[in-house]
Amino acid sequence: MRDGAPDEVIAGACFWYSRVTSWLGGRLLASTVPIISGRATGKVDQEVIEEVSLTVPRFAAAAEGEDVADWRPGTDTLHPLARYGQVLDVTVVVVSVITGTAWETRVGRYQVKDWDDDDAGLISVKGESLLARPRDDKLTAPTSPSSTATFISEARRLAPAGMGVSFEAGLIDRALPQAFAWSESRLDAWRELAAAWPALLRIDPWGQARFRAPLPAVPAPVITLTDGARGTLISAPRADSRAGAPNLVAVTTQGSDTADVVGISAITSGPMSVNGDYGIVTKKWSSGAVTNLAEATAAAKADLDASSRPAQIVPAQIAPDPRLELDDPVELLREGDQLWGYVTAYDMPLTAGDGAMRVDVGLT
């Protein structure tokens, strides 16, 4: 959960706005991008995980007292909204109406993907999280881990130039086999490392790739979303889907000199049991980063937990709360129901006129 205003301010009397700055490398191009509306979104199974969309006036002053500027990039490669490596830094500021105290929540950094001029005075801008960089920066030739490679050292070696990589303390580093080669995609290689570890590949608010430990089977909620007095929950419909919800995951080793082995994790009780009427829905994959049965079984279990989580979701509508982020453990209280789960997706407005925030909570 991100830092920000306390629960009583979010649920009480407050106003808020977003501050967007534009950077090109270490150069500040615009200290304020004047946005009319915008949304920041995230989804755990999306390629670059998080994105942003903004609507900007064609002509506007960035701040009071400044000259009016043209916010259409045109052919200017140094324009704040151009797509030549420009990065938008987004922060949400929440201010208490009662005390005037302000809290800042850093949401993320987004590489400008494209812009569009509607020829009616508005510019639409789309950006992607910096996981777009390893997706786009392909390896020019197959490459293999060195003889001393570990999961951590290899994750760092595969990073695009200038991109930081961090690792949660709960992850245990281990040696990586050399008897395989990565394909051209750095992002796919990172994902394979994460799956084999097992770990979660995420992006932090500073644009740094982060490998996190798998989520616990039972969440310990960091926030309670409830309706009624002093609550922020507007609605909490339910949704359930069989699509993408395996009850058996099989992971095959490829990185040892012995015959390949298969690690299996299965749901053996409850309505999704492999022994019941649900039937068997299998997900299979293999990796050269997995070398023995114990590693394959651990990877299969982590994948099974992650794959089954988004199947049964509560797409909750809440008052905007910039602190919430992917993987946050959440408690939902709605009309007598008490539900626990993890945030699997969010859609957050960046201005006060952009409506409610949606948070998908994958139930456990």
CSV table of C-alpha atoms in Angstrom, one decimal, residues 123-289:
chain,number,residue,atom,x,y,z
A,123,ILE,CA,-4.8,16.5,-26.6
A,124,SER,CA,-5.1,12.9,-25.5
A,125,VAL,CA,-1.9,11.3,-24.1
A,126,LYS,CA,-1.3,7.6,-23.3
A,127,GLY,CA,1.6,6.3,-21.3
A,128,GLU,CA,2.9,2.9,-20.2
A,129,SER,CA,4.8,1.9,-17.1
A,130,LEU,CA,8.6,1.5,-17.5
A,131,LEU,CA,8.2,-2.2,-18.0
A,132,ALA,CA,7.7,-1.1,-21.6
A,133,ARG,CA,11.5,-0.6,-21.8
A,134,PRO,CA,12.5,-4.3,-21.4
A,135,ARG,CA,9.6,-5.3,-23.7
A,136,ASP,CA,10.9,-3.0,-26.4
A,137,ASP,CA,14.7,-3.4,-25.9
A,138,LYS,CA,15.0,-6.8,-27.5
A,139,LEU,CA,18.2,-8.9,-27.1
A,140,THR,CA,20.0,-8.9,-30.5
A,141,ALA,CA,21.2,-12.5,-30.0
A,142,PRO,CA,20.4,-15.5,-27.8
A,143,THR,CA,22.3,-15.2,-24.4
A,144,SER,CA,22.9,-17.7,-21.6
A,145,PRO,CA,23.5,-17.2,-17.9
A,146,SER,CA,27.2,-17.2,-16.9
A,147,SER,CA,28.8,-20.0,-14.9
A,148,THR,CA,28.4,-17.9,-11.7
A,149,ALA,CA,24.9,-16.6,-12.4
A,150,THR,CA,22.2,-16.4,-9.8
A,151,PHE,CA,18.6,-15.3,-10.1
A,152,ILE,CA,19.4,-11.9,-8.8
A,153,SER,CA,22.6,-11.3,-10.9
A,154,GLU,CA,20.8,-12.5,-14.0
A,155,ALA,CA,17.8,-10.3,-13.4
A,156,ARG,CA,20.2,-7.3,-13.2
A,157,ARG,CA,22.1,-8.4,-16.3
A,158,LEU,CA,19.0,-8.6,-18.4
A,159,ALA,CA,17.8,-5.1,-17.4
A,160,PRO,CA,17.9,-2.4,-20.1
A,161,ALA,CA,20.7,0.1,-19.6
A,162,GLY,CA,19.9,2.6,-16.8
A,163,MET,CA,16.9,0.7,-15.4
A,164,GLY,CA,17.1,-0.3,-11.8
A,165,VAL,CA,16.0,-3.7,-10.3
A,166,SER,CA,15.2,-4.4,-6.7
A,167,PHE,CA,14.4,-7.6,-4.8
A,168,GLU,CA,12.1,-8.1,-1.8
A,169,ALA,CA,13.9,-9.4,1.3
A,170,GLY,CA,11.8,-12.6,1.4
A,171,LEU,CA,13.3,-13.9,-1.9
A,172,ILE,CA,16.1,-16.4,-1.5
A,173,ASP,CA,18.8,-16.1,-4.2
A,174,ARG,CA,20.1,-19.3,-5.8
A,175,ALA,CA,22.4,-20.5,-8.6
A,176,LEU,CA,21.0,-20.4,-12.1
A,177,PRO,CA,21.8,-23.2,-14.6
A,178,GLN,CA,23.7,-22.3,-17.8
A,179,ALA,CA,22.4,-25.1,-20.1
A,180,PHE,CA,19.8,-22.9,-21.8
A,181,ALA,CA,19.5,-19.6,-23.6
A,182,TRP,CA,17.0,-16.7,-23.3
A,183,SER,CA,15.0,-15.7,-26.3
A,184,GLU,CA,14.9,-12.1,-27.6
A,185,SER,CA,12.5,-10.5,-25.1
A,186,ARG,CA,14.1,-9.2,-21.9
A,187,LEU,CA,10.6,-8.8,-20.4
A,188,ASP,CA,9.7,-12.5,-21.2
A,189,ALA,CA,13.1,-13.5,-19.6
A,190,TRP,CA,12.2,-11.6,-16.4
A,191,ARG,CA,8.8,-13.2,-16.3
A,192,GLU,CA,10.3,-16.7,-16.7
A,193,LEU,CA,12.8,-15.9,-13.9
A,194,ALA,CA,9.9,-14.7,-11.7
A,195,ALA,CA,7.8,-17.8,-12.4
A,196,ALA,CA,10.7,-20.2,-11.8
A,197,TRP,CA,11.9,-18.4,-8.6
A,198,PRO,CA,8.9,-18.1,-7.7
A,199,ALA,CA,8.3,-14.4,-7.4
A,200,LEU,CA,6.1,-11.6,-8.7
A,201,LEU,CA,7.4,-9.1,-11.3
A,202,ARG,CA,6.1,-5.6,-10.6
A,203,ILE,CA,7.1,-2.0,-11.2
A,204,ASP,CA,7.5,0.5,-8.3
A,205,PRO,CA,6.4,4.1,-8.2
A,206,TRP,CA,9.9,5.3,-9.2
A,207,GLY,CA,10.0,3.2,-12.4
A,208,GLN,CA,12.2,0.5,-11.0
A,209,ALA,CA,11.5,-3.2,-11.7
A,210,ARG,CA,10.8,-5.1,-8.5
A,211,PHE,CA,10.8,-8.8,-7.8
A,212,ARG,CA,8.4,-9.6,-4.9
A,213,ALA,CA,7.8,-12.7,-2.8
A,214,PRO,CA,4.6,-14.6,-3.7
A,215,LEU,CA,1.5,-13.5,-1.8
A,216,PRO,CA,0.5,-15.5,1.3
A,217,ALA,CA,-2.4,-17.9,0.9
A,218,VAL,CA,-4.3,-16.0,3.6
A,219,PRO,CA,-4.3,-12.2,3.3
A,220,ALA,CA,-3.7,-9.9,6.2
A,221,PRO,CA,-5.7,-6.9,5.2
A,222,VAL,CA,-4.0,-3.5,5.3
A,223,ILE,CA,-7.3,-1.7,4.6
A,224,THR,CA,-11.0,-2.3,5.1
A,225,LEU,CA,-13.4,-1.0,2.5
A,226,THR,CA,-16.9,-0.6,3.9
A,227,ASP,CA,-20.1,1.2,3.1
A,228,GLY,CA,-22.3,3.3,5.3
A,229,ALA,CA,-21.1,6.2,7.6
A,230,ARG,CA,-17.4,7.0,7.2
A,231,GLY,CA,-17.1,4.3,4.6
A,232,THR,CA,-15.7,4.7,1.1
A,233,LEU,CA,-17.3,1.6,-0.6
A,234,ILE,CA,-20.0,2.6,-3.1
A,235,SER,CA,-20.8,-0.9,-4.6
A,236,ALA,CA,-19.4,-4.4,-4.6
A,237,PRO,CA,-21.0,-6.6,-7.2
A,238,ARG,CA,-19.6,-10.1,-7.5
A,239,ALA,CA,-18.2,-11.9,-10.6
A,240,ASP,CA,-16.9,-15.4,-11.1
A,241,SER,CA,-15.3,-17.0,-14.2
A,242,ARG,CA,-14.0,-20.5,-15.1
A,243,ALA,CA,-11.8,-19.0,-17.8
A,244,GLY,CA,-8.2,-18.9,-16.8
A,245,ALA,CA,-8.8,-20.7,-13.6
A,246,PRO,CA,-6.8,-24.0,-13.6
A,247,ASN,CA,-6.9,-26.4,-10.7
A,248,LEU,CA,-3.7,-28.2,-11.6
A,249,VAL,CA,-0.4,-26.6,-12.7
A,250,ALA,CA,2.5,-28.8,-14.0
A,251,VAL,CA,6.0,-27.3,-14.4
A,252,THR,CA,8.7,-29.3,-16.2
A,253,THR,CA,12.4,-28.8,-15.5
A,254,GLN,CA,14.8,-28.2,-18.4
A,255,GLY,CA,18.0,-27.1,-16.7
A,256,SER,CA,19.6,-30.3,-15.4
A,257,ASP,CA,21.8,-33.0,-16.9
A,258,THR,CA,19.3,-35.7,-15.7
A,259,ALA,CA,15.9,-36.5,-17.3
A,260,ASP,CA,13.4,-33.7,-17.0
A,261,VAL,CA,11.0,-34.0,-14.1
A,262,VAL,CA,7.5,-32.5,-13.6
A,263,GLY,CA,6.4,-30.6,-10.5
A,264,ILE,CA,2.7,-30.6,-9.9
A,265,SER,CA,0.4,-28.6,-7.7
A,266,ALA,CA,-3.3,-29.3,-7.5
A,267,ILE,CA,-6.4,-28.2,-5.7
A,268,THR,CA,-7.6,-31.3,-3.9
A,269,SER,CA,-10.5,-30.0,-1.8
A,270,GLY,CA,-13.5,-27.6,-2.3
A,271,PRO,CA,-15.6,-26.9,-5.4
A,272,MET,CA,-12.5,-26.7,-7.6
A,273,SER,CA,-11.0,-30.0,-6.5
A,274,VAL,CA,-9.4,-32.1,-9.2
A,275,ASN,CA,-11.3,-35.0,-7.7
A,276,GLY,CA,-14.8,-33.4,-8.0
A,277,ASP,CA,-17.3,-32.3,-10.7
A,278,TYR,CA,-15.2,-29.3,-11.7
A,279,GLY,CA,-13.0,-31.6,-13.7
A,280,ILE,CA,-9.3,-31.1,-14.3
A,281,VAL,CA,-8.2,-27.8,-15.9
A,282,THR,CA,-4.5,-28.0,-16.5
A,283,LYS,CA,-1.9,-25.3,-17.0
A,284,LYS,CA,1.5,-26.5,-18.2
A,285,TRP,CA,4.9,-24.7,-18.8
A,286,SER,CA,8.6,-25.5,-18.6
A,287,SER,CA,11.7,-23.5,-17.9
A,288,GLY,CA,15.5,-23.9,-18.1
A,289,ALA,CA,15.7,-21.9,-14.8
